[in-house]
XYZ file of C-alpha atoms in Angstrom:
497
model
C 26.938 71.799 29.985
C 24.891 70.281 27.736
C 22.236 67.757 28.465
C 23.909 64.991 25.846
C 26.399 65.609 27.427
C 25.569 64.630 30.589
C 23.813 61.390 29.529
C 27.329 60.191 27.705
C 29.380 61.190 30.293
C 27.549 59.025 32.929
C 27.051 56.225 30.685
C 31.222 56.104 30.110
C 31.469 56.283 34.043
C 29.377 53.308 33.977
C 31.679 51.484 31.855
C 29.199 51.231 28.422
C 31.324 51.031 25.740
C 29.391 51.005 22.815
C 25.957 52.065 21.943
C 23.455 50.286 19.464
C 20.842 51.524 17.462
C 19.472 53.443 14.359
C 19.636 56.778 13.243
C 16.369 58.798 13.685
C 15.527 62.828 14.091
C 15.224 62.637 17.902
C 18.163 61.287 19.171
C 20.593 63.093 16.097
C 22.234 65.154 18.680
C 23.197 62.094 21.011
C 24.612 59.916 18.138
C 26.902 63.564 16.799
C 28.058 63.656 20.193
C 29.166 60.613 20.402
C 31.590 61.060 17.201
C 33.950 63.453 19.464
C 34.215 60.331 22.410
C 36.089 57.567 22.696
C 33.456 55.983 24.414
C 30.467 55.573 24.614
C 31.089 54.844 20.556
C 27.859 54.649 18.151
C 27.655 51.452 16.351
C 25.395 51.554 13.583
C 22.580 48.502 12.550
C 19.921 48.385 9.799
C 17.286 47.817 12.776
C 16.478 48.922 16.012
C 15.365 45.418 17.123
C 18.644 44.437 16.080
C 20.286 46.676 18.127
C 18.363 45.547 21.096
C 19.782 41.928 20.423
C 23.111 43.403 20.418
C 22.691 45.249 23.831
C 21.798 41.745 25.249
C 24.166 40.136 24.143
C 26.970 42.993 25.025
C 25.490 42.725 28.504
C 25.748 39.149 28.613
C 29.630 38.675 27.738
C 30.937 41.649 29.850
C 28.676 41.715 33.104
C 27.712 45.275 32.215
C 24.584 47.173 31.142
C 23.947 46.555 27.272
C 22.824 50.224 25.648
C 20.495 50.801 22.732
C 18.862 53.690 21.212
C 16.005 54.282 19.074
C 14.602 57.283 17.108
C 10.430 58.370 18.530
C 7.491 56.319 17.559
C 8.189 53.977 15.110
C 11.887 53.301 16.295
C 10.644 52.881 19.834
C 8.355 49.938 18.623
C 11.040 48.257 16.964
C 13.287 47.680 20.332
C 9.946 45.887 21.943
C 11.167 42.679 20.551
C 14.940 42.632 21.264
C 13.961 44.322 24.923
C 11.591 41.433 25.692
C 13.986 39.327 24.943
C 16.443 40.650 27.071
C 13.738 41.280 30.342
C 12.650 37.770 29.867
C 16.292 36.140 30.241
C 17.139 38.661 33.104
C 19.763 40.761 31.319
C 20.834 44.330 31.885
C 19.731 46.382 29.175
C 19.128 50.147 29.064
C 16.973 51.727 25.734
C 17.119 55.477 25.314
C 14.823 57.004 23.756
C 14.105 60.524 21.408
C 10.562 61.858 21.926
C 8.894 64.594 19.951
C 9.724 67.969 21.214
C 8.141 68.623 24.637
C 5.591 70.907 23.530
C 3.588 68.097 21.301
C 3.803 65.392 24.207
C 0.394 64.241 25.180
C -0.993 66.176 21.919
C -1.779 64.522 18.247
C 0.855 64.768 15.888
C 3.311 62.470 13.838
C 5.188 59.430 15.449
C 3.567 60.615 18.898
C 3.346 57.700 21.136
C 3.157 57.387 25.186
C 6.387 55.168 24.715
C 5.945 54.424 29.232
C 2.808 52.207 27.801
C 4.186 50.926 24.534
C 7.627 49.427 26.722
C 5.807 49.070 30.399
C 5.496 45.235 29.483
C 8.768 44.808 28.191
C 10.524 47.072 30.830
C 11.707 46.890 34.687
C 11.441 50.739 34.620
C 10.420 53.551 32.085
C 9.750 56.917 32.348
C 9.886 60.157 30.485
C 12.428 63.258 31.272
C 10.131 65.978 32.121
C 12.676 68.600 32.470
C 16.284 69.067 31.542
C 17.799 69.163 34.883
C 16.041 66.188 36.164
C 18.072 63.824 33.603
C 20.731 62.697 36.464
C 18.310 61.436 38.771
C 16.602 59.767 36.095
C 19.229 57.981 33.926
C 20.890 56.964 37.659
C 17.761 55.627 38.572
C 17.535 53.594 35.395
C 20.949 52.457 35.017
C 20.711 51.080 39.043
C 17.412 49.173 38.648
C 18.842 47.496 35.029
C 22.516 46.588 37.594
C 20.005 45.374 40.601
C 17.013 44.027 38.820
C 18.933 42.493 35.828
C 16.383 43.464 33.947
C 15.379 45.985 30.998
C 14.644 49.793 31.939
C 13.949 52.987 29.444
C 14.311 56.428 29.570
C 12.957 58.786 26.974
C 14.136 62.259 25.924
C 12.044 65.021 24.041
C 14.070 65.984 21.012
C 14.531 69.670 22.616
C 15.769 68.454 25.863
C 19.661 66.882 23.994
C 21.096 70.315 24.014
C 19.676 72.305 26.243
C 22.418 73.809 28.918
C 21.537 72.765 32.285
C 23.339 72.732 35.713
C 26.246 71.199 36.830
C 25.116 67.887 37.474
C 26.963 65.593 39.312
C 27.893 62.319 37.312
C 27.262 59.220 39.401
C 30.354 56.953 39.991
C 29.689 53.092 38.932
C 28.710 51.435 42.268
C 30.083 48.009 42.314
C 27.825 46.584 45.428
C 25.081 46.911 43.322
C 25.961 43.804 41.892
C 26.899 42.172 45.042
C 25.028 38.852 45.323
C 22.836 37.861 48.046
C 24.405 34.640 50.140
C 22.898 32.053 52.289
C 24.164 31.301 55.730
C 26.609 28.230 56.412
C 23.641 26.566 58.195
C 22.005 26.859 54.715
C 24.237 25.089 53.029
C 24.612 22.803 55.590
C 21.033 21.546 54.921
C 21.789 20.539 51.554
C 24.555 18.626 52.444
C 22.023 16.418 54.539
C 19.441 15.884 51.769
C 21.802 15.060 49.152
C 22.870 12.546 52.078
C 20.077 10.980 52.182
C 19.804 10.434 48.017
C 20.457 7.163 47.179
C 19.825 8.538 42.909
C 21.172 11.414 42.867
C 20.910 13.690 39.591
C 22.563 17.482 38.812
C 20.310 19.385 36.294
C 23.238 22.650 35.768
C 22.271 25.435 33.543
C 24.025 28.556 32.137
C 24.182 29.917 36.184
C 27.196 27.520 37.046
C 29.237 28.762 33.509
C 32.317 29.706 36.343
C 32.241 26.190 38.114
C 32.062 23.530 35.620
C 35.155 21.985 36.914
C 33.700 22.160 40.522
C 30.108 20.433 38.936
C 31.757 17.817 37.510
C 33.803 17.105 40.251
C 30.765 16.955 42.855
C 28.645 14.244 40.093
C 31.753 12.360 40.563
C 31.326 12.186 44.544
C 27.597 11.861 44.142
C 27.942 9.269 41.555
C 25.261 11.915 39.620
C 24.703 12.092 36.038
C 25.046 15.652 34.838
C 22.232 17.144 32.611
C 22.568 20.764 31.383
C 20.292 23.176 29.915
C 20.443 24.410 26.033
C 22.613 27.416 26.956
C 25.105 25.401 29.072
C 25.664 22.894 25.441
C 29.019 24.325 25.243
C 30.084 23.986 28.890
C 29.926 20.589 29.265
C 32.250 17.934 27.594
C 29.773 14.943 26.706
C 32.623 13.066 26.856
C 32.789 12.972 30.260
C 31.104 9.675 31.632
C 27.957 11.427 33.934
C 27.201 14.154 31.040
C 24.130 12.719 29.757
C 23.384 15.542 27.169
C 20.801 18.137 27.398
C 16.802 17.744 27.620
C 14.092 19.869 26.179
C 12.662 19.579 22.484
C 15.672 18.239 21.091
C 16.965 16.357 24.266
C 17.690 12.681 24.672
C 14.826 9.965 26.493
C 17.596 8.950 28.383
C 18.222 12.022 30.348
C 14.632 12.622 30.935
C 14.967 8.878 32.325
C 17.557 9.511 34.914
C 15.494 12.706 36.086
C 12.467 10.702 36.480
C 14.174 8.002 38.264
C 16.089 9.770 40.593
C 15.390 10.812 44.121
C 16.940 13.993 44.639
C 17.791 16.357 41.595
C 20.358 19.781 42.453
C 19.492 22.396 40.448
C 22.456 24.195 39.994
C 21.844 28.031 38.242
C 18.755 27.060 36.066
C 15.549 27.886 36.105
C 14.757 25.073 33.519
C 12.304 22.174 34.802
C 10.796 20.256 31.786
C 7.604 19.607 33.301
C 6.302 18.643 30.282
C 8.504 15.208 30.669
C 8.641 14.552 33.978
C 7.077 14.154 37.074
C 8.364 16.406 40.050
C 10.912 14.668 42.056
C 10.745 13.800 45.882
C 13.506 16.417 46.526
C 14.786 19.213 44.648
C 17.240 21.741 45.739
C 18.275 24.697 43.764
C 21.200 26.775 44.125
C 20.755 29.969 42.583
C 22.622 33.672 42.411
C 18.979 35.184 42.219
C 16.850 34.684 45.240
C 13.603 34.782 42.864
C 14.853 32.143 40.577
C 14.835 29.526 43.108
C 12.445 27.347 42.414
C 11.047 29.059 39.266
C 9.835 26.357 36.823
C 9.882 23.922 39.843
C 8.829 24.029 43.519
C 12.149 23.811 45.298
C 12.030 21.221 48.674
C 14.986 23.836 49.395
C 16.727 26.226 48.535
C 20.603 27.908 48.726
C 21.199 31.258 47.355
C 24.753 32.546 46.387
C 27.267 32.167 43.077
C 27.337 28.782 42.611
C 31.129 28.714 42.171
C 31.236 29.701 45.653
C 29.086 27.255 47.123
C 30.372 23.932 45.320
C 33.571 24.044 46.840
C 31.804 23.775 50.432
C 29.670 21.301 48.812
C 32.635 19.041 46.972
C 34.653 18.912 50.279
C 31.741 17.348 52.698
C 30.050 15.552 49.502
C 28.328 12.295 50.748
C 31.245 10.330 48.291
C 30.285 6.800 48.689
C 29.775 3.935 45.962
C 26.032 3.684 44.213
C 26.419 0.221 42.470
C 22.910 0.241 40.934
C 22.170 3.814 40.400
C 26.107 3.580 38.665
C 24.954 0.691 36.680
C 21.774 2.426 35.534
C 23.991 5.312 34.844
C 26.470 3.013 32.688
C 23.874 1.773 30.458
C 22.213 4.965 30.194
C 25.418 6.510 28.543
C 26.266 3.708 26.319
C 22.424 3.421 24.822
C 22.479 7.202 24.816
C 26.124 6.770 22.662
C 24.804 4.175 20.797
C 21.124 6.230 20.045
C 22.684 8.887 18.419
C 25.519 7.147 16.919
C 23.052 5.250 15.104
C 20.836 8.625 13.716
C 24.266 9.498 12.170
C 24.592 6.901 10.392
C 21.698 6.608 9.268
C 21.844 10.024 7.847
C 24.762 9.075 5.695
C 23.413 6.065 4.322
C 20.126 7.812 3.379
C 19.634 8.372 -0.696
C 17.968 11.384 -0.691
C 19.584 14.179 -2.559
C 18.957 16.930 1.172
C 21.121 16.514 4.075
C 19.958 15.436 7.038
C 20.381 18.195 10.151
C 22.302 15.873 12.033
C 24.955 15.291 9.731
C 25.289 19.581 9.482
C 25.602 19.223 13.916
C 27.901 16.697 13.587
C 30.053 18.379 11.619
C 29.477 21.600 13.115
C 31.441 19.666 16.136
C 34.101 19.071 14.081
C 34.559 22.190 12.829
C 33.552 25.008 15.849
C 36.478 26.105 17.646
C 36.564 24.752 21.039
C 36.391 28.571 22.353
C 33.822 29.561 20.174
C 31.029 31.997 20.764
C 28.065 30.099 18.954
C 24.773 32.332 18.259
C 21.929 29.879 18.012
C 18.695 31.263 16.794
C 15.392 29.861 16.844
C 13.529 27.012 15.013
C 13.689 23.201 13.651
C 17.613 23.443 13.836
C 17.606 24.004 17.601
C 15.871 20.510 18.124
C 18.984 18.742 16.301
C 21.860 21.228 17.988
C 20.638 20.541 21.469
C 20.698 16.493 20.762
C 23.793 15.869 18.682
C 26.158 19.004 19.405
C 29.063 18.438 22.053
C 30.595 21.175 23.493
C 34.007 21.407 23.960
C 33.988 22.852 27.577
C 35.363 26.529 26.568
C 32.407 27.335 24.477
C 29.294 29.832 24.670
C 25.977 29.179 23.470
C 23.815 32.456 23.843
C 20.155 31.539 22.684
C 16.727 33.385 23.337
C 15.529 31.478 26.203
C 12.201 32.431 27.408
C 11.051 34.854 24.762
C 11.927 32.064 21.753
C 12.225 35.169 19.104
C 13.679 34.134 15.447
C 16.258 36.534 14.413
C 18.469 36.331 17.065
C 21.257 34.907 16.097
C 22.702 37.524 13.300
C 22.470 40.408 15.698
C 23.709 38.536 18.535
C 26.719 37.005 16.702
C 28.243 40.796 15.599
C 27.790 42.402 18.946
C 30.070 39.128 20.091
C 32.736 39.678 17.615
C 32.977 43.318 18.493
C 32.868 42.656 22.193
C 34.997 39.449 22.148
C 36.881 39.856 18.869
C 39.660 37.142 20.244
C 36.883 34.682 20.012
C 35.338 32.839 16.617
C 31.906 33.612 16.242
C 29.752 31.564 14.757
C 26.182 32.231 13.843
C 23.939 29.229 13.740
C 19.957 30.027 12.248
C 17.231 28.574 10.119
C 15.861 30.055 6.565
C 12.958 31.775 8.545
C 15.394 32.944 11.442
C 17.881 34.482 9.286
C 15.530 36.396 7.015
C 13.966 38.272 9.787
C 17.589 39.804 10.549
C 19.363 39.494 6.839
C 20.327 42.940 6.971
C 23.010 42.708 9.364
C 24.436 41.157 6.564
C 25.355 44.999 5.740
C 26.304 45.595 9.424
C 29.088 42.517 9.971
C 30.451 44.206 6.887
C 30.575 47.908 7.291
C 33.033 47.007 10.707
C 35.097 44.490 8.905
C 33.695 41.327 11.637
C 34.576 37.874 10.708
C 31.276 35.784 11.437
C 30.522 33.044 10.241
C 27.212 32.743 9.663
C 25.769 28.953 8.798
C 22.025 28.151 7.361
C 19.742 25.316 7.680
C 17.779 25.929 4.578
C 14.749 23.964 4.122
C 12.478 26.194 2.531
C 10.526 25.720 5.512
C 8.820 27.306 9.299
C 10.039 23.533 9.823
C 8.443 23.269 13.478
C 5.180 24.516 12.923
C 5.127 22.898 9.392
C 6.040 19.724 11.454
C 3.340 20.468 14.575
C 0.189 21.152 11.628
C 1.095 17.381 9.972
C 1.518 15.864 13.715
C -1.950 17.311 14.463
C -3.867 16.861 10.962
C -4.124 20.077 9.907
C -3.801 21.054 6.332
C -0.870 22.647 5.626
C -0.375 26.176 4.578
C 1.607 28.972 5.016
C 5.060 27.887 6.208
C 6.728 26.931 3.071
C 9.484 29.730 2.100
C 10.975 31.078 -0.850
C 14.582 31.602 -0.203
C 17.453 33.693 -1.850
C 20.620 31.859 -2.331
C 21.963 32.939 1.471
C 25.527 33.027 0.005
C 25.138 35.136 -2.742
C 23.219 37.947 -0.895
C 26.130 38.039 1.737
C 28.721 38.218 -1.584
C 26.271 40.874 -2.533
C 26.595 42.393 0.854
C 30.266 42.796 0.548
C-alpha cells in the first residue's frame, strides 16, 4: 500500500469530503490519487490562502475538520493567512503539506523552508513525517488535536514519501467522543439561576455559540424581561423585530445597546467571547455560558461561569427563570427600542434624500434586507462595509453570517462564499466585500465558475481602504495611500465566465 494512499483513506474515514488547495510538484501524487476516489475529491482554487478560507469555512457548516493542501515553500506561506484565520476563531482545520524530497531537508536548496517554524504560530500542532511508516500515527495525531482543540494543525510530507509502499497500517475509525463537550454539574447551573435572581437589569449579550437555541434565548429575555444583544456573527440569528433584540454592538453597533449593557446589573453571556471593552465598563455580574471551558470569560472576567452547549442548558434555565415584571428596566427597554427604530429609520432617510450622485452604504444594507433570502448563507468580508451591515442589516432568523472574527483578514468573503455553495448548495450564497476586500481574492472569480456555483457576489465600491482612509482624517494625518483604482467588478466576472 501506498503511502497516499493511506493519508486519503483515513481522511474519508474521517468524513472529509473535499480537499482545497493548489497544484504544486510536492503534493502531485496526492491530488492524482484523489481523481480515482469519490472522496476525499480535489477542488481546485487560484490560491492557497484561498483554499485555507475554504477549509474554514467547510469546517464551520458541517462540524467536521476543513482540509487544505499546499505545494513546499512558497505554497506553504500562502495558507499562513487563511490558517490564522481559522486558529484564531477556533475552527478545525487540517493543512497538508509537500516538502522537498527527504534527502535536501535541513540542507540549502530551492523552496526549502522548516515549514514547523513558518506555521508554529498559526498552528495547534505541526510536525514533519520523518519516515514513511510513521504517517498513521502522525496524521491521527493531527486530525485528533484539530477535533479536540478546535484548532489548526499541519502535517508535512517529503515529496518521496507519497508513494512509497509501506506496511499495512491500520486506518483509524472517526471517534465521535472526541467531540463530546465538557458539562457543568446541576449545582452549577443552579448558581446562575440565583444571580440572575438577584438582577433587577438584566441583559443577554448571545453570540454565534447559541446558533441551536435562539428560540430558547429569546424565550428566557422574555422571562427576564432582558434585552437581547448579539454579536456580528449571530446578525442573522436574531429577528430585530422581536421587541428585546436591540441590534448588535461593536464598530458599527447602535449607542443604545451599549446603553443597556452599561446600565444593567447582570449581563449572561451566552456562547461569545465578545466583550466591547472599549464601550463599556465591566458589569457587577457577568455569567457566561460557554461549550469551551477556556472561552469563559475570555474578553471579560466572568463573576461565574457554566460550561456545556448552550441549547442544553437554557431549557433548565427557561423553566426556573426568575419571570417576574421589571416596570422600569421594561420602560427603559421600551424607549430604548423605539429611539433605536427611530435612529436608524432616520439615517435611511436621510440617505435617500441626499443629492449626491454615490449611494450611501445604508441604503445598499437596507436593501440587501430586502433582497437576501431569509436562509441565506451571507459571506461578509472585511472593511468600511462591515460598520454599516452590523448597524442596519436584520436578520431573518434562518440566516448565517460567517465573518473573520479575531484575525480581521480582507479577502474572506469570495473564498468563503464558494466553499458554502459547494458544501450547502440548497442554500443562496451571498458574498458581501469592499473594493479592497474583493481584490485581494478576485481570482476566485475563475473558481465559482469552473464548478458552475451560483454566488452572488455584491461590492461596496468606493475607490477607497475606507476605514483607515476614515481613521488618518479623524486623527489629522495627511492622507495617502488608500485611494484605489478599481476595474469595473462586473465586467471582470463577465470576463471570468
Amino acid at each position: 500500500k501506498r503511502l497516499v494512499d493511506h493519508v486519503l483513506d483515513q481522511l474519508a474515514a474521517w468524513g472529509v469530503l473535499r480537499v482545497y488547495g493548489v497544484a504544486g510538484d510536492t503534493i502531485l501524487p496526492l491530488i492524482s490519487a484523489m481523481a480515482h476516489r469519490e472522496a476525499p475529491v480535489f477542488v481546485p482554487t487560484r490560491h492557497e490562502e484561498a483554499a485555507a478560507f475554504m477549509a474554514k469555512t467547510e469546517a464551520l457548516l458541517t462540524g467536521t475538520v476543513g482540509v487544505c493542501i499546499a505545494t513546499a515553500g512558497p505554497g506553504a506561506a500562502h495558507l499562513v493567512n487563511g490558517l490564522a484565520d481559522a486558529q484564531t476563531d477556533s475552527v478545525p482545520v487540517l493543512a497538508i503539506t509537500g516538502q522537498l524530497e527527504s534527502v535536501y531537508v535541513g540542507g540549502v536548496h530551492k523552496q526549502m523552508i522548516n515549514q514547523q517554524q513558518l506555521l508554529a504560530a498559526v498552528t495547534e500542532y505541526t510536525t514533519e513525517l520523518t519516515h514513511p511508516a510513521g504517517v498513521s500515527e502522525a496524521l491521527a495525531r493531527a486530525l485528533r488535536t484539530a477535533t479536540t482543540k478546535r484548532k489548526v494543525a499541519h502535517l508535512s510530507v517529503p515529496k518521496d514519501f507519497w508513494e512509497a509502499e509501506i506496511p499495512a497500517l491500520p486506518v483509524r475509525t472517526y471517534e465521535p467522543y472526541l467531540t463530546t463537550p465538557a458539562r457543568s454539574a446541576p449545582y452549577v447551573v443552579q448558581g446562575a439561576l440565583e444571580l440572575l435572581y438577584q438582577a433587577a437589569r438584566p441583559a443577554i449579550l448571545v453570540g454565534i455559540g447559541a446558533r441551536q437555541a435562539v428560540g430558547d434565548v429569546l424565550r428566557l429575555a422574555e422571562s427576564l424581561r432582558a434585552p437581547v444583544i448579539h454579536t456580528l456573527a449571530a446578525t442573522g440569528q436574531f429577528p430585530r423585530e422581536h421587541h428585546l433584540v436591540m441590534g448588535s454592538i461593536g464598530e458599527g453597533g447602535t449607542d443604545h445597546s451599549l446603553g443597556l449593557i452599561a446600565d444593567a446589573d447582570c449581563v449572561l453571556r451566552l456562547g461569545t467571547t465578545w466583550w466591547p471593552k472599549k464601550y463599556v465598563p465591566e458589569p457587577p455580574v457577568t455569567i457566561d455560558i460557554n461549550v469551551e471551558p477556556e472561552h469563559v470569560g475570555m474578553g471579560s472576567p466572568a463573576r461565574y461561569g457554566v460550561v456545556g452547549p448552550v441549547e442544553e442548558i437554557l431549557p433548565h434555565l427557561i423553566a426556573q427563570a426568575p419571570n417576574w415584571p421589571r416596570p422600569e428596566w421594561e420602560a427603559r427597554l421600551a424607549l430604548a427600542k423605539q429611539a433605536l427604530e427611530e435612529e436608524l429609520a432616520r439615517e435611511i432617510a436621510e440617505a435617500r434624500s441626499t443629492s449626491e450622485q454615490t449611494v450611501h452604504p445604508s441604503l445598499i444594507v437596507s436593501a440587501l434586507c430586502r433582497h437576501i433570502p431569509e436562509n441565506a448563507v451571507i459571506c461578509l468580508d472585511v472593511g468600511d462595509h462591515v460598520l454599516w451591515f452590523n448597524r442596519h442589516f436584520r436578520g431573518s432568523g434562518r440566516q448565517d453570517v460567517l465573518i473573520s472574527g479575531y484575525w480581521r483578514t480582507m479577502g474572506c468573503a469570495l473564498p468563503s462564499a464558494i466553499a458554502a455553495s459547494i458544501v450547502q448548495p440548497h442554500r443562496p450564497v451571498v458574498a458581501i466585500a469592499g473594493d479592497g476586500g474583493i481584490s485581494m481574492s478576485l481570482a476566485e472569480l475563475l473558481t465559482a465558475v469552473r464548478h458552475r456555483l451560483p454566488v452572488r457576489v455584491v461590492v461596496f465600491d468606493n475607490r477607497s481602504l475606507a476605514m483607515e482612509e476614515n481613521e488618518m482624517k479623524a486623527k489629522g494625518m495627511k492622507v495617502h495611500g488608500v485611494g484605489l483604482n478599481n476595474p469595473g467588478f462586473d465586467r471582470v466576472a463577465e470576463l471570468c465566465g
